[in-house]
PDB file of C-alpha atoms and ligand atoms in Angstrom:
ATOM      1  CA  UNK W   1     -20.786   7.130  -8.607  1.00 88.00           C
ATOM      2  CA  UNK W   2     -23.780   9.044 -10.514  1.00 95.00           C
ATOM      3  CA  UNK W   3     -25.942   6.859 -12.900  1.00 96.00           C
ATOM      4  CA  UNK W   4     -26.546   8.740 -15.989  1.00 98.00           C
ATOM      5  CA  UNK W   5     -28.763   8.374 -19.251  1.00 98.00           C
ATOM      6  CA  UNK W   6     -27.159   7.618 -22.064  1.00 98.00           C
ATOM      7  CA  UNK W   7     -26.927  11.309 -23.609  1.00 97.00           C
ATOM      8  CA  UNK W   8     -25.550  13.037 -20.202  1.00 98.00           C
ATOM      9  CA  UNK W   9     -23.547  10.047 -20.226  1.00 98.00           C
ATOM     10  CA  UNK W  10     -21.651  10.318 -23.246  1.00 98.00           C
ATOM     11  CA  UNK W  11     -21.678  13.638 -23.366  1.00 98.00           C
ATOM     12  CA  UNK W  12     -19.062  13.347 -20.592  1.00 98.00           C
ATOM     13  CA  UNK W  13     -17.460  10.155 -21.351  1.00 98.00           C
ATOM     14  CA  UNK W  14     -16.492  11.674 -24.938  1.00 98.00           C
ATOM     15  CA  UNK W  15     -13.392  13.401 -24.166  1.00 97.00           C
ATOM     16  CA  UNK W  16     -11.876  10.165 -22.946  1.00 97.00           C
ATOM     17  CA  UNK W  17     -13.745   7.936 -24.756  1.00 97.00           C
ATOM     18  CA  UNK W  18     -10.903   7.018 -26.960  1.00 97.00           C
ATOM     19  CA  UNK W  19      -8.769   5.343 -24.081  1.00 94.00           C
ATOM     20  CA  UNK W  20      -8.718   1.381 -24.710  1.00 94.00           C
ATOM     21  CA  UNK W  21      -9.935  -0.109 -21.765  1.00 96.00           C
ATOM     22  CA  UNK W  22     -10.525  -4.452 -21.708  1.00 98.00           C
ATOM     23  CA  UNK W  23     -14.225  -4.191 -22.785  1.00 98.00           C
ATOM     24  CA  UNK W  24     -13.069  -2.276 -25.877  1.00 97.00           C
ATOM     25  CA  UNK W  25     -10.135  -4.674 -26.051  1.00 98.00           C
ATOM     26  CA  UNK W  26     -12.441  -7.856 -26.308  1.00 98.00           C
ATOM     27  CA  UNK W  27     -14.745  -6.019 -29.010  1.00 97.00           C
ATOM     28  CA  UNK W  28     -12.136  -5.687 -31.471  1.00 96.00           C
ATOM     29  CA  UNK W  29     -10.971  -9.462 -30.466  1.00 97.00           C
ATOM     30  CA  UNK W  30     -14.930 -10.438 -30.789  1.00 97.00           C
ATOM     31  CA  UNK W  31     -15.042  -8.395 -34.331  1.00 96.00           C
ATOM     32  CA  UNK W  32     -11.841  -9.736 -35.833  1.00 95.00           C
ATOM     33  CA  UNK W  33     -13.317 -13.390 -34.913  1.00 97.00           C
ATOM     34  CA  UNK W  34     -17.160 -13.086 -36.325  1.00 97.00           C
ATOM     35  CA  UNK W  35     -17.178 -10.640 -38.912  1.00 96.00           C
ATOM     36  CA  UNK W  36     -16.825 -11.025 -42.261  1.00 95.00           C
ATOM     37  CA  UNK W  37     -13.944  -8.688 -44.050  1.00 92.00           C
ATOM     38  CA  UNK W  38     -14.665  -4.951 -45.172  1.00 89.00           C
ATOM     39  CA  UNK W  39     -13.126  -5.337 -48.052  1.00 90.00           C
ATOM     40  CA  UNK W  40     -15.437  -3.752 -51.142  1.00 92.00           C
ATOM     41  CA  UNK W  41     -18.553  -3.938 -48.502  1.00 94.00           C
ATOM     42  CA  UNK W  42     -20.871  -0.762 -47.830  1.00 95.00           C
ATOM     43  CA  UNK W  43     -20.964  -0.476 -44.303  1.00 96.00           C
ATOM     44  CA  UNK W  44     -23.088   1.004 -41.364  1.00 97.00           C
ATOM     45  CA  UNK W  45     -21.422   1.734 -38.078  1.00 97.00           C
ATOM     46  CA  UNK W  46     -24.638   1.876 -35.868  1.00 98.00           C
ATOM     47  CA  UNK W  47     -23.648   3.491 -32.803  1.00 98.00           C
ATOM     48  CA  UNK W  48     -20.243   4.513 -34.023  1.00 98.00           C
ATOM     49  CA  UNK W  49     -19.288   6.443 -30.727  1.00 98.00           C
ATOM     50  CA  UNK W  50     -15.718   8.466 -31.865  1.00 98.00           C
ATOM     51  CA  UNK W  51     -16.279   6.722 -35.229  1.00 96.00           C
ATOM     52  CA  UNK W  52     -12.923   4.737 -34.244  1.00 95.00           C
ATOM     53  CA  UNK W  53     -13.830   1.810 -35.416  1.00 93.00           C
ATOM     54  CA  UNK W  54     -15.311   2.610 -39.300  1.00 90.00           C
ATOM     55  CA  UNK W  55     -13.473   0.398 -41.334  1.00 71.00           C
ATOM     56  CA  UNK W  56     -13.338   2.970 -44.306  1.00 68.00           C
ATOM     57  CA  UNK W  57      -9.630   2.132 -46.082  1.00 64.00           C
ATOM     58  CA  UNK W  58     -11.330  -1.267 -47.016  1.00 78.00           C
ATOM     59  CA  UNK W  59     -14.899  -0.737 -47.695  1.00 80.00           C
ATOM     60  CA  UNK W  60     -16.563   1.049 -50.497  1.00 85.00           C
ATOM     61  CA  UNK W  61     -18.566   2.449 -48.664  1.00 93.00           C
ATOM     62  CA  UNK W  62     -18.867   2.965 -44.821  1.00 95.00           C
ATOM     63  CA  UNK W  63     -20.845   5.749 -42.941  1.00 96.00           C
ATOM     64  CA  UNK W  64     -21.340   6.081 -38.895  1.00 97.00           C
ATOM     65  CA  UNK W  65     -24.706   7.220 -36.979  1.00 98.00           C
ATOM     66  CA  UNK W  66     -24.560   7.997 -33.614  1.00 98.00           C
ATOM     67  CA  UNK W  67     -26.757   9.519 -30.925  1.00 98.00           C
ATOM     68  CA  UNK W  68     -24.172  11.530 -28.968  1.00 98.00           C
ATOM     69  CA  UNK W  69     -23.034  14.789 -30.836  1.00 98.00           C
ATOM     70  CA  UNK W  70     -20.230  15.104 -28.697  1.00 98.00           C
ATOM     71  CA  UNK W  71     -19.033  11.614 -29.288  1.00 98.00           C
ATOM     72  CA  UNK W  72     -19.203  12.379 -33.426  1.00 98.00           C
ATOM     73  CA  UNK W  73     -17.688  15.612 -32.436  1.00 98.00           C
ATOM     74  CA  UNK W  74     -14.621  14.379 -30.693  1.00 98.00           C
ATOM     75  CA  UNK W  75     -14.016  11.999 -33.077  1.00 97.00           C
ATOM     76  CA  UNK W  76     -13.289  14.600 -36.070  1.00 96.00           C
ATOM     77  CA  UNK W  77     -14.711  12.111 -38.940  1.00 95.00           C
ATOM     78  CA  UNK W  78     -16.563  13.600 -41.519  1.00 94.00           C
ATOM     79  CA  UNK W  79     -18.339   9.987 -42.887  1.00 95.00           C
ATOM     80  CA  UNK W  80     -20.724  10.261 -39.676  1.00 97.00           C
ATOM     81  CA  UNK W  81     -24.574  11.826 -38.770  1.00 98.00           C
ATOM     82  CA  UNK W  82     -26.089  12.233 -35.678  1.00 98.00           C
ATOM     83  CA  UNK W  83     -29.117  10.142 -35.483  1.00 98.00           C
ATOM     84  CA  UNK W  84     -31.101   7.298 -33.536  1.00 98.00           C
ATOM     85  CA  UNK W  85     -29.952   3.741 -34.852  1.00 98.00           C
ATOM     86  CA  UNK W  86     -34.015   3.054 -34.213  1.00 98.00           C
ATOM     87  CA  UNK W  87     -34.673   5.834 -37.065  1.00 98.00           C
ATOM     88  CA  UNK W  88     -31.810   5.294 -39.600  1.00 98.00           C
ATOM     89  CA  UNK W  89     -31.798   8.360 -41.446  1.00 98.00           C
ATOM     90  CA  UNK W  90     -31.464   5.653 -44.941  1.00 98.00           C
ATOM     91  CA  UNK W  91     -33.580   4.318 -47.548  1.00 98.00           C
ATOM     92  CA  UNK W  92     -34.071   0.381 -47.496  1.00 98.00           C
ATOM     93  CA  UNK W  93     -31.449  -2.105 -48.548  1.00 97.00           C
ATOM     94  CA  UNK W  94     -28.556   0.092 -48.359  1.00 97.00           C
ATOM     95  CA  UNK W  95     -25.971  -1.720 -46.635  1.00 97.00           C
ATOM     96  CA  UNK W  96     -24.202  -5.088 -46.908  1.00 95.00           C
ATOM     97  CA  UNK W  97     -21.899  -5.182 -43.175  1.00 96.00           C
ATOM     98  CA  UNK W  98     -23.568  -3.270 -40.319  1.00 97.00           C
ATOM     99  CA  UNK W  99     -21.886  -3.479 -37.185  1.00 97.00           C
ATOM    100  CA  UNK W 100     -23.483  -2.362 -33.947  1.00 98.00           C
ATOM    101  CA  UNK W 101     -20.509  -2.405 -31.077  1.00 98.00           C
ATOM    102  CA  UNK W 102     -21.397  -2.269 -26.984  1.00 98.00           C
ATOM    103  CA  UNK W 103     -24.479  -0.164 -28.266  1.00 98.00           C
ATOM    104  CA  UNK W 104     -27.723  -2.392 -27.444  1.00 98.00           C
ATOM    105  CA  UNK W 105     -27.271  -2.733 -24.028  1.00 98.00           C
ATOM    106  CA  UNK W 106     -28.472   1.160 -23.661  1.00 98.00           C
ATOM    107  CA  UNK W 107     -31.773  -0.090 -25.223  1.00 98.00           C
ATOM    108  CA  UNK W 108     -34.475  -1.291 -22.938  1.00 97.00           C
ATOM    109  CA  UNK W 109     -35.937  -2.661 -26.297  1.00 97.00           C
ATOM    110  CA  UNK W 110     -34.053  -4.765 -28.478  1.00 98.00           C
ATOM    111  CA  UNK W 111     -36.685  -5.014 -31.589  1.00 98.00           C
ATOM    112  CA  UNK W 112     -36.678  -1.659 -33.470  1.00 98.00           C
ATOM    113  CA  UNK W 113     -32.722  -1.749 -33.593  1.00 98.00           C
ATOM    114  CA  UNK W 114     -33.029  -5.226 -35.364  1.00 98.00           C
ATOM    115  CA  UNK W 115     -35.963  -3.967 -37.135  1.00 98.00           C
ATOM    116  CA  UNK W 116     -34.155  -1.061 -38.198  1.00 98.00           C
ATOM    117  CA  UNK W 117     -31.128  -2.844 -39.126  1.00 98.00           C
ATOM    118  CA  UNK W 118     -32.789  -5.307 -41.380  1.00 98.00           C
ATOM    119  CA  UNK W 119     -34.540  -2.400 -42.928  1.00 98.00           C
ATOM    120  CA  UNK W 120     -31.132  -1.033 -44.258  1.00 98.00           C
ATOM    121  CA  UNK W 121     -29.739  -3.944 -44.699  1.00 98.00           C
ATOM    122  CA  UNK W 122     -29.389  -5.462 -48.316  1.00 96.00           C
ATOM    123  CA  UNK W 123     -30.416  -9.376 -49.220  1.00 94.00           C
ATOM    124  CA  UNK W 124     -27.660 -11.655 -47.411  1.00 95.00           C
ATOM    125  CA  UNK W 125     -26.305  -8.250 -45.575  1.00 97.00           C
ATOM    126  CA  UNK W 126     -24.064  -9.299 -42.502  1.00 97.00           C
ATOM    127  CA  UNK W 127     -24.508  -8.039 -38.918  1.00 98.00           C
ATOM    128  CA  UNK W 128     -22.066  -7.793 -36.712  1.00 98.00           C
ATOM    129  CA  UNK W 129     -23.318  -7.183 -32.446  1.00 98.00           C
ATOM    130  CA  UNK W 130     -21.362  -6.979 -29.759  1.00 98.00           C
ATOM    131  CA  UNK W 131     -22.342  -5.803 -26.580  1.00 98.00           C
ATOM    132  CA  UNK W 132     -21.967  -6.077 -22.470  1.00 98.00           C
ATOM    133  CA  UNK W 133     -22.064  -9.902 -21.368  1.00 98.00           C
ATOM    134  CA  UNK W 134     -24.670 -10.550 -19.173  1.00 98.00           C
ATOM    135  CA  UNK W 135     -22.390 -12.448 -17.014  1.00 98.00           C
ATOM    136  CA  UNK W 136     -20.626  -9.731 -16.501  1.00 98.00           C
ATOM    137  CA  UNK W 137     -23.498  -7.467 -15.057  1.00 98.00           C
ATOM    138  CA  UNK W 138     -24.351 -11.202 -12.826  1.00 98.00           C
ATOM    139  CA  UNK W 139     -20.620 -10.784 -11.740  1.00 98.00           C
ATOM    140  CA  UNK W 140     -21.573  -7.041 -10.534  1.00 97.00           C
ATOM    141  CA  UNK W 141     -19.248  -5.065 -13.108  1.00 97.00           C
ATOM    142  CA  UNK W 142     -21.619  -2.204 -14.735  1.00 97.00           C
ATOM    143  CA  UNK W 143     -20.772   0.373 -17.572  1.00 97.00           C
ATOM    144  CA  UNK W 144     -18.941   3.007 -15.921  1.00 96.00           C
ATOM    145  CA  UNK W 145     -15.908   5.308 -16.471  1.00 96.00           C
ATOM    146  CA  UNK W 146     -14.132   8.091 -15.218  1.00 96.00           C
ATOM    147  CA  UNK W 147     -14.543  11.455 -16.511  1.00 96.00           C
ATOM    148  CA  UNK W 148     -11.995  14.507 -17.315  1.00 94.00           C
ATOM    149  CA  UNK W 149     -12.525  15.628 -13.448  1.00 96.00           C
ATOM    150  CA  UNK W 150     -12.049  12.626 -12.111  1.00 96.00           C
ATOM    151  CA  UNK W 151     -15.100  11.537 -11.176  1.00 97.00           C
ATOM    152  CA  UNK W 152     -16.488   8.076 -11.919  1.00 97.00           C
ATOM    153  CA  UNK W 153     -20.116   7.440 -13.776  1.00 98.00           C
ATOM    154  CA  UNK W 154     -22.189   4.675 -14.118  1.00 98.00           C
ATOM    155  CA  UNK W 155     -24.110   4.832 -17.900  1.00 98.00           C
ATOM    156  CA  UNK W 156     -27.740   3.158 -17.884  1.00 97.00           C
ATOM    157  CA  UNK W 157     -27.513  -0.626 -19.205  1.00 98.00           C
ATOM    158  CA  UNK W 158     -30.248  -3.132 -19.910  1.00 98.00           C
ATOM    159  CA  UNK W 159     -29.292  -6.659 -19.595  1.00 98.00           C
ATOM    160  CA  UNK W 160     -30.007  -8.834 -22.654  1.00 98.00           C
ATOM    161  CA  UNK W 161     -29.781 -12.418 -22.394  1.00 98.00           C
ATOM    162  CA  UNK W 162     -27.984 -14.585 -25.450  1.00 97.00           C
ATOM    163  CA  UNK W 163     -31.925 -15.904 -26.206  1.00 98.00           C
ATOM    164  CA  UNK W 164     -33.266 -12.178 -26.218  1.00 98.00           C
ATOM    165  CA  UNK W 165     -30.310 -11.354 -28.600  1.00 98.00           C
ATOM    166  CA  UNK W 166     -31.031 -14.158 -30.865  1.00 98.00           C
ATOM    167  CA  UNK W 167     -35.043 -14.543 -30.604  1.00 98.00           C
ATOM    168  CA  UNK W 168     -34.846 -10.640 -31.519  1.00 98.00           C
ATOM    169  CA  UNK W 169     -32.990 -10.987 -34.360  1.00 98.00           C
ATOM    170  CA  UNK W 170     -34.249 -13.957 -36.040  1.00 97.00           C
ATOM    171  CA  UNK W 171     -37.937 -12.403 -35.217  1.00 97.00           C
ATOM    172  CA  UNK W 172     -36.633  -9.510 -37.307  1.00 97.00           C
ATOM    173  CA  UNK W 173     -35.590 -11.468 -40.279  1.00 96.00           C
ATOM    174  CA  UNK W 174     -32.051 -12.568 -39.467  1.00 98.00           C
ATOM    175  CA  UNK W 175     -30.461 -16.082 -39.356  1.00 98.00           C
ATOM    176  CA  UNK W 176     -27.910 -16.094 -36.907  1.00 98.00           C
ATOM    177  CA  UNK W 177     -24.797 -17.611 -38.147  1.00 98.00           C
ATOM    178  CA  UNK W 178     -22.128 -17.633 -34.970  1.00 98.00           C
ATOM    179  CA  UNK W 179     -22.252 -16.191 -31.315  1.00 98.00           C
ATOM    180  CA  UNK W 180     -19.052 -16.174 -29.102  1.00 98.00           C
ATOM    181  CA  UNK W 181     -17.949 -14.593 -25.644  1.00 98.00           C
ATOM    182  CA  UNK W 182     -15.156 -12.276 -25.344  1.00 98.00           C
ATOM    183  CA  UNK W 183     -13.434 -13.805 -21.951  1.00 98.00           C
ATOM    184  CA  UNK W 184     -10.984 -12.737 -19.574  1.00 98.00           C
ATOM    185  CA  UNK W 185      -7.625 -14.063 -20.304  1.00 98.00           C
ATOM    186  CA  UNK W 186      -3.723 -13.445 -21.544  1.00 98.00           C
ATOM    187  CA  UNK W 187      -4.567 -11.445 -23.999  1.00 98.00           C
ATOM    188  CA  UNK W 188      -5.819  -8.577 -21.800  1.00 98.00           C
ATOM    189  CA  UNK W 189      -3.696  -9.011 -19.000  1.00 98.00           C
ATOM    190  CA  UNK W 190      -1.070  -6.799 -19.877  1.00 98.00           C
ATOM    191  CA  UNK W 191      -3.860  -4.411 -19.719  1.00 98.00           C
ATOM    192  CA  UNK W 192      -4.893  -5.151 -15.709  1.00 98.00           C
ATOM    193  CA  UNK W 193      -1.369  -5.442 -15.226  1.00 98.00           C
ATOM    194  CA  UNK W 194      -0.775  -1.172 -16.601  1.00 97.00           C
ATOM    195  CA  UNK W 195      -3.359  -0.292 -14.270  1.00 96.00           C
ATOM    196  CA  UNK W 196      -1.867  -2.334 -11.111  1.00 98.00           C
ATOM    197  CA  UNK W 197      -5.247  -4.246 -11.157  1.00 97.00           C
ATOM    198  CA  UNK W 198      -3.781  -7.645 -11.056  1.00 98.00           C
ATOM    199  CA  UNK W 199      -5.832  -8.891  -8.141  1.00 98.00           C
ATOM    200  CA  UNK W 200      -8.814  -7.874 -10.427  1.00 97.00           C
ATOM    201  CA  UNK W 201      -7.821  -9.866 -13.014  1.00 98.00           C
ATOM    202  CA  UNK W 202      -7.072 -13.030 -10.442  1.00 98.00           C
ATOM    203  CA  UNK W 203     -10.679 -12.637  -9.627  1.00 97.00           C
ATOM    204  CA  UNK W 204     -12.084 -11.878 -13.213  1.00 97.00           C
ATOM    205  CA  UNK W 205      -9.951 -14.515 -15.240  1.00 98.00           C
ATOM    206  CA  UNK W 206     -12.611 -16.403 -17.306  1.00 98.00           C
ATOM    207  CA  UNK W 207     -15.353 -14.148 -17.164  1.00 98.00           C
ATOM    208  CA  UNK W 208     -17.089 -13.364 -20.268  1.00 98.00           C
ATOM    209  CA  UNK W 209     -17.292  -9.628 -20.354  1.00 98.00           C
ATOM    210  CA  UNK W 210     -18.421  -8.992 -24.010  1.00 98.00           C
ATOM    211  CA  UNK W 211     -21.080 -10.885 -26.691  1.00 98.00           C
ATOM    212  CA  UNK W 212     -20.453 -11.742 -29.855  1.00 98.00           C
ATOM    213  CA  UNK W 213     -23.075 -12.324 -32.516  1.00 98.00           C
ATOM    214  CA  UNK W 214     -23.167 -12.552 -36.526  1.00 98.00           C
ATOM    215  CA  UNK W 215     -25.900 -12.449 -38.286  1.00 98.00           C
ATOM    216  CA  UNK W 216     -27.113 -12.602 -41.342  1.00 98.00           C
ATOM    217  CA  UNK W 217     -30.090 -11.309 -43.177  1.00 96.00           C
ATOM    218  CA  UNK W 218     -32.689 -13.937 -44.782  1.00 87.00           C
ATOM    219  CA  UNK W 219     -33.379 -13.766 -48.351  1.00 69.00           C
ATOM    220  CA  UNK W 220     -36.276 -11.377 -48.881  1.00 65.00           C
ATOM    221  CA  UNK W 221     -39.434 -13.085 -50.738  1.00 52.00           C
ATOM    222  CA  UNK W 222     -40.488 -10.610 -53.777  1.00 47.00           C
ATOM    223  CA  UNK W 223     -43.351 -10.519 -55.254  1.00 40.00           C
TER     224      UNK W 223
HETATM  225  C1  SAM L 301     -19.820   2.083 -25.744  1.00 51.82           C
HETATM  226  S1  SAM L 301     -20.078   3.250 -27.021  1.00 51.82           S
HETATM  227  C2  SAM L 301     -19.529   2.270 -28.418  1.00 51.82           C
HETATM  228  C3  SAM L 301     -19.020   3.100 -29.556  1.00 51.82           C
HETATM  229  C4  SAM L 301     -18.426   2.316 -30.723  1.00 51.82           C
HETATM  230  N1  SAM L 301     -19.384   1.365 -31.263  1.00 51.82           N
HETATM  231  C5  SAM L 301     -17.161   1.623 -30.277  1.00 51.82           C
HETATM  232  O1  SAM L 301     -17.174   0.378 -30.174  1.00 51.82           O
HETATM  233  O2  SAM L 301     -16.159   2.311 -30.044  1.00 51.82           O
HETATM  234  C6  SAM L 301     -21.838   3.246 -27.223  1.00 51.82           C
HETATM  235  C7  SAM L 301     -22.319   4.292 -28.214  1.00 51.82           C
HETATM  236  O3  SAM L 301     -23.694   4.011 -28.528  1.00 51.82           O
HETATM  237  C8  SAM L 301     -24.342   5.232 -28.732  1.00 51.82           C
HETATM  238  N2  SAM L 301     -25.797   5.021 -28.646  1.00 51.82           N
HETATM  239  C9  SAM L 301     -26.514   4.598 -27.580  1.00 51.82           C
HETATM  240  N3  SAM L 301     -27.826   4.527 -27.881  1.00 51.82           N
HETATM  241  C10 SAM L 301     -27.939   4.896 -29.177  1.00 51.82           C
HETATM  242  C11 SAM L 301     -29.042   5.027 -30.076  1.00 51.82           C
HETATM  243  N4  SAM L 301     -30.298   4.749 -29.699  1.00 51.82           N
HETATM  244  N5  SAM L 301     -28.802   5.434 -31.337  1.00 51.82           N
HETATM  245  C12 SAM L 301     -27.528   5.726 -31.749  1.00 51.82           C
HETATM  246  N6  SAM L 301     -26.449   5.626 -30.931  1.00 51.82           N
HETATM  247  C13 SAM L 301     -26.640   5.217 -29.669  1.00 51.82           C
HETATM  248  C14 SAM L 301     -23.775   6.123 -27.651  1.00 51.82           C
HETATM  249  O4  SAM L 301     -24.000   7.493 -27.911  1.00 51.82           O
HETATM  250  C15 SAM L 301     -22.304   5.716 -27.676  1.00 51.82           C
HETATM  251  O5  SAM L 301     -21.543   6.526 -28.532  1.00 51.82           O
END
């Protein structure tokens, strides 16, 4: 298994990127728990990947940046920009619901993301992270996948504790309003079971694989 940077990384995880696989499974369980509906919201999608998840029929606005040109490219959406989610490419106070999905663990340093995000984000704006569990990484699984060729890569991850999720954001002007784990259990099984990795999921059963976190942007004092 190589261990690659997050650009070389994607770059080759792209073309497959848009398989489902349980981590993805318990993001969209994680998101449909914590975060507040689209509906009539103007939305970031920081780290949008494939831009699969943009909830665009819903909101009235919704617009995804990503770092990974091939990931934008394989996707096919035109509501997307290649950029760095710690240099949004926006004014201030532009968004309402920004969601930032299994990105921040590919950040040694958690501040200028949260920094960023309550930049763009508008008085009483929602944020929605997910990201790797820690306990996950303590259980020895690591970001990896398997490439067009065949051949399996490991993507570089930081581990973030719950605390350094929370401290970060609340130090960057967030309140946090609900945190949750995404655990193994029935509702991903059928997916071990597809891939004849029942023993797996005997051995994983209960382990929290994914974070969940909402927050929610303080009032801003004006002068
Ligand atoms: C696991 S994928 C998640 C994609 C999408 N959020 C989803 O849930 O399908 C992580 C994405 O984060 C992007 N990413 C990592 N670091 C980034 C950064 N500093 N700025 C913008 N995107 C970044 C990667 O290019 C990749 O597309």
């Amino acid at each position: 298994m190589t261990y690659l940077n997050v650009r070389d990384g994607y770059r080759l995880w792209a073309p497959v990127y848009a398989s489902e696989t349980v981590v993805s499974a318990l993001d969209e369980e994680l998101t449909r728990a914590l975060s507040p509906p689209a509906n009539g919201r103007t939305i970031l999608d920081a780290g949008c990947g494939i831009g699969r998840r943009i909830p665009q029929a819903r909101a009235s606005f919704a617009v995804g940046v990503d770092l990974s040109f091939e990931m934008l490219a394989a996707g096919g959406r035109t509501n997307v920009v290649a950029a760095d989610l710690r240099a949004l490419p926006f004014p201030a106070e532009q968004f309402d619901l920004i969601w930032c999905r299994l990105v921040l663990g590919h950040l040694r340093d958690l501040l200028s993301a949260f920094s960023e995000f309550s930049r763009v984000g508008r008085e009483n704006a929602y944020l929605l992270v997910t990201d790797f569990h820690p306990d996950a990484v303590a259980a020895g699984h690591v970001r990896s996948f398997r490439d067009l060729a065949g051949a399996v890569h490991e993507v570089e991850h930081h581990v973030h504790s719950e605390s350094d999720y929370i401290e970060t954001a609340e130090s960057a002007g967030f309140t946090t309003v609900a945190s949750r784990a995404g655990l193994v259990g029935p509702s991903v099984e059928g997916m071990y079971g597809r891939a004849g990795r029942m023993a797996a999921y005997e051995r994983d059963k209960g382990l929290a694989l994914v974070a969940g976190f909402l927050f929610k942007q303080q009032n801003r004092c004006r002068s």
